[in-house]
């Protein structure tokens, strides 16, 4: 990534222009930079990375109805309209929500992508119910720290994995069963689970199927993409076939075990983010920030995240 001067973004009728105060770094930024998602998200270089923002509305399009100049907001802008590693970004108002009043801009920027991921996995896809058992992998990461708190709020029993140094952190977020993945294998400990939020490799995914009770669900955010995802993104026939093949093995294994596999690629969603605002304002969910970098060090912030050891989120600060 290079720091350059470019023209101000064009503000469409339904857009708000946001002065960026903070942006968070996600592994998705790094994967896009490496070109890993070209089939699904064919960005043309040069483009601006960054999927999370907190800031102030400085202009509104002629048909904007929900926001006014001066509003403090946060968002995960939609795919193909990303670019929060910048001073200004134009975002469709439907992808924006008012920032929780009780947290800072840096904390707010840390929420949208991981918060919406956890919401769409646990609320939308899994329909997690009070009293159910959920296994959330990597509880100390960006998604994990949010998902544990959300699952506890929904009344579930939460098991998670992390390394020894982060055991106290995940317990403080509410995890009931904590497995040090460097010492123990979760597949020998967990049984009869209703839901797994899978964020790790193919081997972990395969083992996750075996801890579910019949009819249980594994929702994977680390692949492989499935045919439903192809429908969601309106993929062409070639991509649809590729997605079918990529997930054929795991879908077959799930079927044999009588459990369900589905892939989630989170999407921008201002309404859901407004629900998340309420949970944060009522103190149910607290942001977890590992490190804040100045804007000029966004490359260093990306390198830090790529190491895979972040405790919660990494944020870049512009103002
Ligand atoms: N599909 C989607 O919509 C979507 C959305 C968000 C994220 N994702 C993907 O989901 C994955 C996780 O994202 P993230 O933002 O939460 O990552 P992250 O914040 O970078 O995760 C870092 C954390 O993972 C833990 N960890 C590393 N290896 C582990 C292992 N083998 N078992 C358990 N924990 C381990 C680390 O804890 P220790 O230091 O203790 O090891 C660290 O706290 C990434 O691949 C990301 O791209 C997908």
mmCIF file of C-alpha atoms and ligand atoms in Angstrom:
data_model
loop_
_atom_site.group_PDB
_atom_site.id
_atom_site.type_symbol
_atom_site.label_atom_id
_atom_site.label_comp_id
_atom_site.label_asym_id
_atom_site.label_seq_id
_atom_site.Cartn_x
_atom_site.Cartn_y
_atom_site.Cartn_z
ATOM 1 C CA UNK A 1 0.000 0.000 0.000
ATOM 2 C CA UNK A 2 1.151 3.494 -0.796
ATOM 3 C CA UNK A 3 0.112 6.813 0.697
ATOM 4 C CA UNK A 4 -1.113 9.070 -2.140
ATOM 5 C CA UNK A 5 -3.324 12.110 -2.748
ATOM 6 C CA UNK A 6 -6.459 11.448 -4.788
ATOM 7 C CA UNK A 7 -9.700 13.275 -5.607
ATOM 8 C CA UNK A 8 -12.548 13.366 -3.081
ATOM 9 C CA UNK A 9 -15.045 10.493 -3.472
ATOM 10 C CA UNK A 10 -18.177 11.104 -5.548
ATOM 11 C CA UNK A 11 -21.275 11.176 -3.303
ATOM 12 C CA UNK A 12 -24.251 9.445 -4.931
ATOM 13 C CA UNK A 13 -27.901 10.272 -4.127
ATOM 14 C CA UNK A 14 -28.186 7.623 -1.412
ATOM 15 C CA UNK A 15 -24.637 8.035 -0.045
ATOM 16 C CA UNK A 16 -23.229 9.716 3.011
ATOM 17 C CA UNK A 17 -19.703 11.111 2.893
ATOM 18 C CA UNK A 18 -17.830 10.070 6.027
ATOM 19 C CA UNK A 19 -14.757 11.812 7.401
ATOM 20 C CA UNK A 20 -12.764 8.828 8.631
ATOM 21 C CA UNK A 21 -11.570 9.057 12.233
ATOM 22 C CA UNK A 22 -10.522 5.419 12.613
ATOM 23 C CA UNK A 23 -10.452 2.298 10.448
ATOM 24 C CA UNK A 24 -9.853 -1.304 11.488
ATOM 25 C CA UNK A 25 -7.648 -3.857 9.766
ATOM 26 C CA UNK A 26 -9.049 -7.231 8.731
ATOM 27 C CA UNK A 27 -7.400 -10.322 7.271
ATOM 28 C CA UNK A 28 -9.680 -9.732 4.275
ATOM 29 C CA UNK A 29 -7.589 -6.631 3.440
ATOM 30 C CA UNK A 30 -4.464 -8.678 3.408
ATOM 31 C CA UNK A 31 -6.092 -11.489 1.384
ATOM 32 C CA UNK A 32 -7.334 -8.979 -1.200
ATOM 33 C CA UNK A 33 -3.899 -7.386 -1.407
ATOM 34 C CA UNK A 34 -2.420 -10.799 -2.179
ATOM 35 C CA UNK A 35 -5.070 -11.371 -4.867
ATOM 36 C CA UNK A 36 -6.568 -14.389 -3.075
ATOM 37 C CA UNK A 37 -10.197 -13.406 -3.751
ATOM 38 C CA UNK A 38 -9.893 -12.483 -7.426
ATOM 39 C CA UNK A 39 -12.567 -14.958 -8.488
ATOM 40 C CA UNK A 40 -15.120 -13.570 -6.022
ATOM 41 C CA UNK A 41 -14.052 -9.936 -5.642
ATOM 42 C CA UNK A 42 -12.256 -8.866 -8.821
ATOM 43 C CA UNK A 43 -10.887 -5.472 -7.724
ATOM 44 C CA UNK A 44 -8.777 -3.661 -10.297
ATOM 45 C CA UNK A 45 -5.573 -2.051 -9.028
ATOM 46 C CA UNK A 46 -4.984 0.587 -7.854
ATOM 47 C CA UNK A 47 -7.755 0.571 -5.271
ATOM 48 C CA UNK A 48 -8.152 1.531 -1.618
ATOM 49 C CA UNK A 49 -8.313 -1.213 1.009
ATOM 50 C CA UNK A 50 -10.125 -1.001 4.361
ATOM 51 C CA UNK A 51 -13.468 -2.540 5.393
ATOM 52 C CA UNK A 52 -14.277 -0.858 8.721
ATOM 53 C CA UNK A 53 -14.795 2.782 9.559
ATOM 54 C CA UNK A 54 -15.899 5.106 12.331
ATOM 55 C CA UNK A 55 -16.223 8.799 11.618
ATOM 56 C CA UNK A 56 -18.436 11.833 11.072
ATOM 57 C CA UNK A 57 -20.908 12.492 8.230
ATOM 58 C CA UNK A 58 -19.783 15.605 6.318
ATOM 59 C CA UNK A 59 -22.154 15.486 3.343
ATOM 60 C CA UNK A 60 -25.382 13.654 2.475
ATOM 61 C CA UNK A 61 -26.769 12.703 -0.941
ATOM 62 C CA UNK A 62 -30.104 14.210 -2.078
ATOM 63 C CA UNK A 63 -32.091 11.053 -1.236
ATOM 64 C CA UNK A 64 -30.490 10.238 2.123
ATOM 65 C CA UNK A 65 -33.173 9.982 4.810
ATOM 66 C CA UNK A 66 -31.538 8.442 7.871
ATOM 67 C CA UNK A 67 -28.436 10.556 8.487
ATOM 68 C CA UNK A 68 -27.492 14.219 8.842
ATOM 69 C CA UNK A 69 -24.259 16.168 8.561
ATOM 70 C CA UNK A 70 -22.458 15.895 11.901
ATOM 71 C CA UNK A 71 -23.740 12.405 12.811
ATOM 72 C CA UNK A 72 -21.129 10.083 14.320
ATOM 73 C CA UNK A 73 -21.419 6.812 12.422
ATOM 74 C CA UNK A 74 -19.702 3.503 11.766
ATOM 75 C CA UNK A 75 -19.908 1.000 8.914
ATOM 76 C CA UNK A 76 -18.619 -1.938 6.964
ATOM 77 C CA UNK A 77 -19.044 -0.512 3.441
ATOM 78 C CA UNK A 78 -20.334 -2.938 0.798
ATOM 79 C CA UNK A 79 -17.985 -4.986 -1.354
ATOM 80 C CA UNK A 80 -16.828 -3.041 -4.409
ATOM 81 C CA UNK A 81 -17.277 0.174 -2.376
ATOM 82 C CA UNK A 82 -14.617 -0.459 0.261
ATOM 83 C CA UNK A 83 -11.728 1.903 0.978
ATOM 84 C CA UNK A 84 -11.731 3.025 4.593
ATOM 85 C CA UNK A 85 -7.937 3.463 4.691
ATOM 86 C CA UNK A 86 -8.530 7.043 3.522
ATOM 87 C CA UNK A 87 -9.524 10.449 4.868
ATOM 88 C CA UNK A 88 -12.979 10.306 3.281
ATOM 89 C CA UNK A 89 -15.289 7.559 2.044
ATOM 90 C CA UNK A 90 -18.748 7.675 0.414
ATOM 91 C CA UNK A 91 -21.008 4.871 1.700
ATOM 92 C CA UNK A 92 -24.585 3.921 0.841
ATOM 93 C CA UNK A 93 -26.725 4.934 3.824
ATOM 94 C CA UNK A 94 -28.211 1.438 4.045
ATOM 95 C CA UNK A 95 -24.795 0.126 5.117
ATOM 96 C CA UNK A 96 -24.279 2.729 7.864
ATOM 97 C CA UNK A 97 -25.389 2.909 11.509
ATOM 98 C CA UNK A 98 -25.090 5.477 14.273
ATOM 99 C CA UNK A 99 -21.945 4.846 16.327
ATOM 100 C CA UNK A 100 -22.536 3.618 19.892
ATOM 101 C CA UNK A 101 -22.379 6.704 22.126
ATOM 102 C CA UNK A 102 -20.473 5.037 24.939
ATOM 103 C CA UNK A 103 -17.329 4.071 22.985
ATOM 104 C CA UNK A 104 -14.520 5.937 21.211
ATOM 105 C CA UNK A 105 -14.064 6.240 17.441
ATOM 106 C CA UNK A 106 -11.207 3.743 17.648
ATOM 107 C CA UNK A 107 -13.363 1.225 19.479
ATOM 108 C CA UNK A 108 -16.274 1.794 17.092
ATOM 109 C CA UNK A 109 -14.081 1.183 14.027
ATOM 110 C CA UNK A 110 -13.133 -2.213 15.475
ATOM 111 C CA UNK A 111 -16.706 -3.497 15.406
ATOM 112 C CA UNK A 112 -18.564 -3.580 12.046
ATOM 113 C CA UNK A 113 -16.947 -6.405 10.048
ATOM 114 C CA UNK A 114 -16.434 -8.829 12.934
ATOM 115 C CA UNK A 115 -19.700 -7.851 14.627
ATOM 116 C CA UNK A 116 -21.734 -8.429 11.463
ATOM 117 C CA UNK A 117 -19.878 -11.696 10.827
ATOM 118 C CA UNK A 118 -20.773 -13.011 14.286
ATOM 119 C CA UNK A 119 -24.355 -11.746 13.925
ATOM 120 C CA UNK A 120 -24.877 -13.304 10.496
ATOM 121 C CA UNK A 121 -23.329 -16.600 11.635
ATOM 122 C CA UNK A 122 -25.032 -16.989 15.025
ATOM 123 C CA UNK A 123 -28.332 -15.113 14.616
ATOM 124 C CA UNK A 124 -29.116 -15.448 10.896
ATOM 125 C CA UNK A 125 -27.566 -18.737 9.815
ATOM 126 C CA UNK A 126 -27.433 -20.776 13.026
ATOM 127 C CA UNK A 127 -30.550 -19.342 14.677
ATOM 128 C CA UNK A 128 -28.759 -20.002 17.967
ATOM 129 C CA UNK A 129 -31.172 -20.587 20.855
ATOM 130 C CA UNK A 130 -31.009 -20.188 24.605
ATOM 131 C CA UNK A 131 -29.536 -23.304 26.206
ATOM 132 C CA UNK A 132 -27.742 -24.507 23.069
ATOM 133 C CA UNK A 133 -24.029 -25.321 22.967
ATOM 134 C CA UNK A 134 -21.785 -23.435 20.545
ATOM 135 C CA UNK A 135 -18.090 -23.895 19.786
ATOM 136 C CA UNK A 136 -16.406 -20.660 18.661
ATOM 137 C CA UNK A 137 -12.879 -21.234 17.388
ATOM 138 C CA UNK A 138 -10.102 -18.721 18.032
ATOM 139 C CA UNK A 139 -11.959 -16.914 20.809
ATOM 140 C CA UNK A 140 -9.169 -14.358 21.233
ATOM 141 C CA UNK A 141 -9.313 -13.108 17.616
ATOM 142 C CA UNK A 142 -11.350 -10.319 16.073
ATOM 143 C CA UNK A 143 -14.385 -12.467 15.250
ATOM 144 C CA UNK A 144 -14.007 -14.674 18.339
ATOM 145 C CA UNK A 145 -13.965 -11.880 20.937
ATOM 146 C CA UNK A 146 -17.235 -10.513 19.549
ATOM 147 C CA UNK A 147 -18.892 -13.889 18.876
ATOM 148 C CA UNK A 148 -18.304 -15.170 22.433
ATOM 149 C CA UNK A 149 -20.044 -12.113 23.907
ATOM 150 C CA UNK A 150 -22.951 -12.344 21.441
ATOM 151 C CA UNK A 151 -23.453 -16.089 22.015
ATOM 152 C CA UNK A 152 -23.447 -15.603 25.800
ATOM 153 C CA UNK A 153 -26.023 -12.820 25.432
ATOM 154 C CA UNK A 154 -28.173 -15.248 23.409
ATOM 155 C CA UNK A 155 -28.066 -17.672 26.320
ATOM 156 C CA UNK A 156 -25.775 -20.316 24.835
ATOM 157 C CA UNK A 157 -23.010 -22.318 26.508
ATOM 158 C CA UNK A 158 -19.777 -21.320 24.797
ATOM 159 C CA UNK A 159 -16.654 -23.404 24.214
ATOM 160 C CA UNK A 160 -13.624 -21.824 22.575
ATOM 161 C CA UNK A 161 -10.002 -22.438 21.628
ATOM 162 C CA UNK A 162 -7.035 -20.169 22.235
ATOM 163 C CA UNK A 163 -3.405 -20.448 23.336
ATOM 164 C CA UNK A 164 -2.356 -20.307 27.000
ATOM 165 C CA UNK A 165 -1.658 -16.572 27.048
ATOM 166 C CA UNK A 166 -5.233 -15.677 26.097
ATOM 167 C CA UNK A 167 -7.153 -17.989 28.423
ATOM 168 C CA UNK A 168 -8.006 -15.232 30.914
ATOM 169 C CA UNK A 169 -9.137 -12.907 28.102
ATOM 170 C CA UNK A 170 -11.654 -15.368 26.646
ATOM 171 C CA UNK A 171 -12.921 -16.282 30.122
ATOM 172 C CA UNK A 172 -13.473 -12.595 30.864
ATOM 173 C CA UNK A 173 -15.619 -12.393 27.719
ATOM 174 C CA UNK A 174 -17.811 -15.204 29.033
ATOM 175 C CA UNK A 175 -16.416 -18.438 27.535
ATOM 176 C CA UNK A 176 -17.543 -21.419 29.635
ATOM 177 C CA UNK A 177 -15.135 -24.051 28.303
ATOM 178 C CA UNK A 178 -11.679 -22.947 27.207
ATOM 179 C CA UNK A 179 -9.366 -25.313 25.343
ATOM 180 C CA UNK A 180 -5.682 -24.492 24.913
ATOM 181 C CA UNK A 181 -5.246 -25.702 21.329
ATOM 182 C CA UNK A 182 -1.497 -26.063 21.799
ATOM 183 C CA UNK A 183 -2.063 -28.671 24.518
ATOM 184 C CA UNK A 184 -5.410 -30.321 23.799
ATOM 185 C CA UNK A 185 -7.441 -31.324 20.767
ATOM 186 C CA UNK A 186 -11.029 -30.050 20.960
ATOM 187 C CA UNK A 187 -12.374 -33.090 19.118
ATOM 188 C CA UNK A 188 -11.550 -35.303 22.105
ATOM 189 C CA UNK A 189 -13.257 -32.933 24.582
ATOM 190 C CA UNK A 190 -16.385 -31.458 22.975
ATOM 191 C CA UNK A 191 -19.458 -33.574 22.185
ATOM 192 C CA UNK A 192 -23.095 -33.018 21.255
ATOM 193 C CA UNK A 193 -22.717 -29.418 20.078
ATOM 194 C CA UNK A 194 -25.515 -27.555 18.307
ATOM 195 C CA UNK A 195 -23.382 -25.021 16.440
ATOM 196 C CA UNK A 196 -19.747 -24.493 15.445
ATOM 197 C CA UNK A 197 -18.370 -21.193 14.154
ATOM 198 C CA UNK A 198 -15.415 -22.407 12.107
ATOM 199 C CA UNK A 199 -12.656 -19.933 11.274
ATOM 200 C CA UNK A 200 -9.620 -22.183 10.928
ATOM 201 C CA UNK A 201 -8.180 -24.672 8.422
ATOM 202 C CA UNK A 202 -9.749 -27.615 6.559
ATOM 203 C CA UNK A 203 -8.597 -30.155 9.166
ATOM 204 C CA UNK A 204 -10.273 -28.170 11.967
ATOM 205 C CA UNK A 205 -13.425 -27.935 9.864
ATOM 206 C CA UNK A 206 -13.498 -31.682 9.324
ATOM 207 C CA UNK A 207 -13.059 -32.305 13.084
ATOM 208 C CA UNK A 208 -15.779 -29.757 13.848
ATOM 209 C CA UNK A 209 -18.356 -31.896 12.037
ATOM 210 C CA UNK A 210 -17.635 -34.699 14.519
ATOM 211 C CA UNK A 211 -18.426 -32.707 17.665
ATOM 212 C CA UNK A 212 -21.934 -31.830 16.464
ATOM 213 C CA UNK A 213 -25.075 -33.626 17.521
ATOM 214 C CA UNK A 214 -27.290 -34.927 14.700
ATOM 215 C CA UNK A 215 -28.854 -31.957 12.936
ATOM 216 C CA UNK A 216 -26.147 -29.630 14.304
ATOM 217 C CA UNK A 217 -24.704 -26.859 12.157
ATOM 218 C CA UNK A 218 -21.193 -25.806 11.283
ATOM 219 C CA UNK A 219 -20.928 -22.337 9.819
ATOM 220 C CA UNK A 220 -17.556 -21.770 8.257
ATOM 221 C CA UNK A 221 -16.163 -18.317 7.608
ATOM 222 C CA UNK A 222 -12.818 -19.625 6.383
ATOM 223 C CA UNK A 223 -14.151 -21.677 3.478
ATOM 224 C CA UNK A 224 -14.770 -23.594 1.424
ATOM 225 C CA UNK A 225 -17.488 -21.530 -0.293
ATOM 226 C CA UNK A 226 -20.643 -23.541 -1.068
ATOM 227 C CA UNK A 227 -23.248 -23.446 -3.895
ATOM 228 C CA UNK A 228 -25.640 -21.255 -1.847
ATOM 229 C CA UNK A 229 -22.931 -18.620 -1.721
ATOM 230 C CA UNK A 230 -22.700 -18.836 -5.524
ATOM 231 C CA UNK A 231 -26.435 -18.024 -5.702
ATOM 232 C CA UNK A 232 -26.081 -15.163 -3.201
ATOM 233 C CA UNK A 233 -23.397 -13.424 -5.231
ATOM 234 C CA UNK A 234 -25.028 -14.202 -8.571
ATOM 235 C CA UNK A 235 -21.948 -16.075 -9.709
ATOM 236 C CA UNK A 236 -21.541 -17.025 -13.365
ATOM 237 C CA UNK A 237 -21.910 -20.719 -14.319
ATOM 238 C CA UNK A 238 -18.163 -21.323 -14.243
ATOM 239 C CA UNK A 239 -17.781 -19.954 -10.703
ATOM 240 C CA UNK A 240 -20.894 -21.858 -9.583
ATOM 241 C CA UNK A 241 -19.349 -25.136 -10.722
ATOM 242 C CA UNK A 242 -16.039 -24.242 -9.053
ATOM 243 C CA UNK A 243 -17.802 -23.500 -5.738
ATOM 244 C CA UNK A 244 -19.761 -26.748 -5.955
ATOM 245 C CA UNK A 245 -16.551 -28.712 -6.431
ATOM 246 C CA UNK A 246 -14.611 -26.838 -3.735
ATOM 247 C CA UNK A 247 -17.152 -27.740 -1.046
ATOM 248 C CA UNK A 248 -18.223 -31.170 -2.382
ATOM 249 C CA UNK A 249 -15.989 -33.148 0.021
ATOM 250 C CA UNK A 250 -17.048 -31.412 3.223
ATOM 251 C CA UNK A 251 -20.726 -31.386 2.228
ATOM 252 C CA UNK A 252 -20.566 -35.129 1.614
ATOM 253 C CA UNK A 253 -18.924 -35.742 5.008
ATOM 254 C CA UNK A 254 -21.523 -33.563 6.749
ATOM 255 C CA UNK A 255 -24.361 -35.439 5.048
ATOM 256 C CA UNK A 256 -22.925 -38.784 6.118
ATOM 257 C CA UNK A 257 -22.801 -37.582 9.750
ATOM 258 C CA UNK A 258 -26.316 -36.100 9.613
ATOM 259 C CA UNK A 259 -25.106 -32.547 10.254
ATOM 260 C CA UNK A 260 -25.212 -29.326 8.236
ATOM 261 C CA UNK A 261 -22.373 -27.403 6.654
ATOM 262 C CA UNK A 262 -22.700 -23.880 5.345
ATOM 263 C CA UNK A 263 -20.287 -21.165 4.304
ATOM 264 C CA UNK A 264 -20.708 -17.524 5.274
ATOM 265 C CA UNK A 265 -19.182 -14.528 3.573
ATOM 266 C CA UNK A 266 -20.398 -11.622 5.652
ATOM 267 C CA UNK A 267 -22.103 -8.691 3.959
ATOM 268 C CA UNK A 268 -22.633 -5.004 4.729
ATOM 269 C CA UNK A 269 -25.856 -4.442 6.690
ATOM 270 C CA UNK A 270 -26.700 -1.164 8.409
ATOM 271 C CA UNK A 271 -29.870 -2.485 10.100
ATOM 272 C CA UNK A 272 -27.992 -5.301 11.825
ATOM 273 C CA UNK A 273 -25.257 -2.862 12.783
ATOM 274 C CA UNK A 274 -27.922 -0.705 14.482
ATOM 275 C CA UNK A 275 -28.924 -3.756 16.558
ATOM 276 C CA UNK A 276 -25.260 -4.160 17.471
ATOM 277 C CA UNK A 277 -25.140 -0.471 18.501
ATOM 278 C CA UNK A 278 -27.900 -1.210 21.043
ATOM 279 C CA UNK A 279 -26.000 -4.195 22.457
ATOM 280 C CA UNK A 280 -22.879 -2.073 22.888
ATOM 281 C CA UNK A 281 -24.751 0.864 24.423
ATOM 282 C CA UNK A 282 -26.419 -1.455 26.926
ATOM 283 C CA UNK A 283 -23.021 -2.838 27.923
ATOM 284 C CA UNK A 284 -23.717 -6.384 26.636
ATOM 285 C CA UNK A 285 -20.807 -6.289 24.184
ATOM 286 C CA UNK A 286 -17.494 -4.533 24.715
ATOM 287 C CA UNK A 287 -14.916 -3.898 21.991
ATOM 288 C CA UNK A 288 -11.555 -5.641 22.423
ATOM 289 C CA UNK A 289 -8.623 -3.739 20.931
ATOM 290 C CA UNK A 290 -5.115 -5.071 20.768
ATOM 291 C CA UNK A 291 -3.233 -2.214 19.131
ATOM 292 C CA UNK A 292 -3.797 1.192 17.522
ATOM 293 C CA UNK A 293 -1.449 2.374 14.744
ATOM 294 C CA UNK A 294 -1.176 5.866 13.232
ATOM 295 C CA UNK A 295 -2.575 6.060 9.665
ATOM 296 C CA UNK A 296 0.924 6.402 8.194
ATOM 297 C CA UNK A 297 1.717 2.948 9.609
ATOM 298 C CA UNK A 298 -1.204 1.076 8.013
ATOM 299 C CA UNK A 299 1.238 -1.318 6.313
ATOM 300 C CA UNK A 300 2.733 -2.157 9.727
ATOM 301 C CA UNK A 301 -0.790 -2.667 11.094
ATOM 302 C CA UNK A 302 -1.502 -5.128 8.262
ATOM 303 C CA UNK A 303 1.753 -7.013 8.949
ATOM 304 C CA UNK A 304 0.818 -7.249 12.616
ATOM 305 C CA UNK A 305 -2.595 -8.755 11.784
ATOM 306 C CA UNK A 306 -1.049 -11.154 9.276
ATOM 307 C CA UNK A 307 1.026 -12.713 12.090
ATOM 308 C CA UNK A 308 -2.256 -14.188 13.359
ATOM 309 C CA UNK A 309 -1.645 -13.385 17.030
ATOM 310 C CA UNK A 310 -3.918 -10.357 17.487
ATOM 311 C CA UNK A 311 -5.953 -10.245 20.692
ATOM 312 C CA UNK A 312 -9.149 -8.682 19.411
ATOM 313 C CA UNK A 313 -8.820 -5.943 16.815
ATOM 314 C CA UNK A 314 -6.134 -3.777 15.272
ATOM 315 C CA UNK A 315 -7.102 -0.213 14.422
ATOM 316 C CA UNK A 316 -5.567 2.669 12.472
ATOM 317 C CA UNK A 317 -6.175 6.196 13.680
ATOM 318 C CA UNK A 318 -6.526 9.198 11.359
ATOM 319 C CA UNK A 319 -7.865 11.866 13.738
HETATM 320 N N1 LIG B 1 -16.167 -15.209 5.698
HETATM 321 C C1 LIG B 1 -16.260 -14.075 6.381
HETATM 322 O O1 LIG B 1 -17.222 -13.318 6.223
HETATM 323 C C2 LIG B 1 -15.175 -13.713 7.358
HETATM 324 C C3 LIG B 1 -15.335 -12.617 8.209
HETATM 325 C C4 LIG B 1 -14.357 -12.346 9.160
HETATM 326 C C5 LIG B 1 -13.231 -13.148 9.219
HETATM 327 N N2 LIG B 1 -13.093 -14.184 8.354
HETATM 328 C C6 LIG B 1 -11.922 -15.075 8.425
HETATM 329 O O2 LIG B 1 -11.980 -15.742 9.675
HETATM 330 C C7 LIG B 1 -10.663 -15.965 10.159
HETATM 331 C C8 LIG B 1 -10.528 -15.379 11.544
HETATM 332 O O3 LIG B 1 -10.646 -13.972 11.470
HETATM 333 P P1 LIG B 1 -10.260 -13.013 12.668
HETATM 334 O O4 LIG B 1 -10.386 -11.621 12.200
HETATM 335 O O5 LIG B 1 -10.984 -13.402 13.896
HETATM 336 O O6 LIG B 1 -8.724 -13.394 12.832
HETATM 337 P P2 LIG B 1 -7.622 -12.814 13.841
HETATM 338 O O7 LIG B 1 -8.233 -11.773 14.707
HETATM 339 O O8 LIG B 1 -6.431 -12.437 13.047
HETATM 340 O O9 LIG B 1 -7.281 -14.107 14.709
HETATM 341 C C9 LIG B 1 -6.172 -14.048 15.542
HETATM 342 C C10 LIG B 1 -6.432 -14.959 16.719
HETATM 343 O O10 LIG B 1 -6.494 -16.315 16.280
HETATM 344 C C11 LIG B 1 -5.990 -17.144 17.314
HETATM 345 N N3 LIG B 1 -5.515 -18.410 16.723
HETATM 346 C C12 LIG B 1 -4.512 -18.561 15.832
HETATM 347 N N4 LIG B 1 -4.387 -19.869 15.502
HETATM 348 C C13 LIG B 1 -5.335 -20.547 16.202
HETATM 349 C C14 LIG B 1 -5.721 -21.905 16.308
HETATM 350 N N5 LIG B 1 -5.102 -22.861 15.602
HETATM 351 N N6 LIG B 1 -6.744 -22.223 17.123
HETATM 352 C C15 LIG B 1 -7.392 -21.285 17.839
HETATM 353 N N7 LIG B 1 -7.060 -19.980 17.798
HETATM 354 C C16 LIG B 1 -6.050 -19.605 16.990
HETATM 355 C C17 LIG B 1 -4.896 -16.334 17.930
HETATM 356 O O11 LIG B 1 -4.777 -16.698 19.284
HETATM 357 P P3 LIG B 1 -3.346 -17.197 19.864
HETATM 358 O O12 LIG B 1 -2.408 -16.043 19.661
HETATM 359 O O13 LIG B 1 -3.679 -17.503 21.281
HETATM 360 O O14 LIG B 1 -2.972 -18.383 19.029
HETATM 361 C C18 LIG B 1 -5.354 -14.879 17.755
HETATM 362 O O15 LIG B 1 -5.902 -14.338 18.943
HETATM 363 C C19 LIG B 1 -9.734 -15.371 9.092
HETATM 364 O O16 LIG B 1 -9.353 -16.367 8.194
HETATM 365 C C20 LIG B 1 -10.601 -14.352 8.394
HETATM 366 O O17 LIG B 1 -10.180 -14.050 7.103
HETATM 367 C C21 LIG B 1 -14.041 -14.481 7.427
#
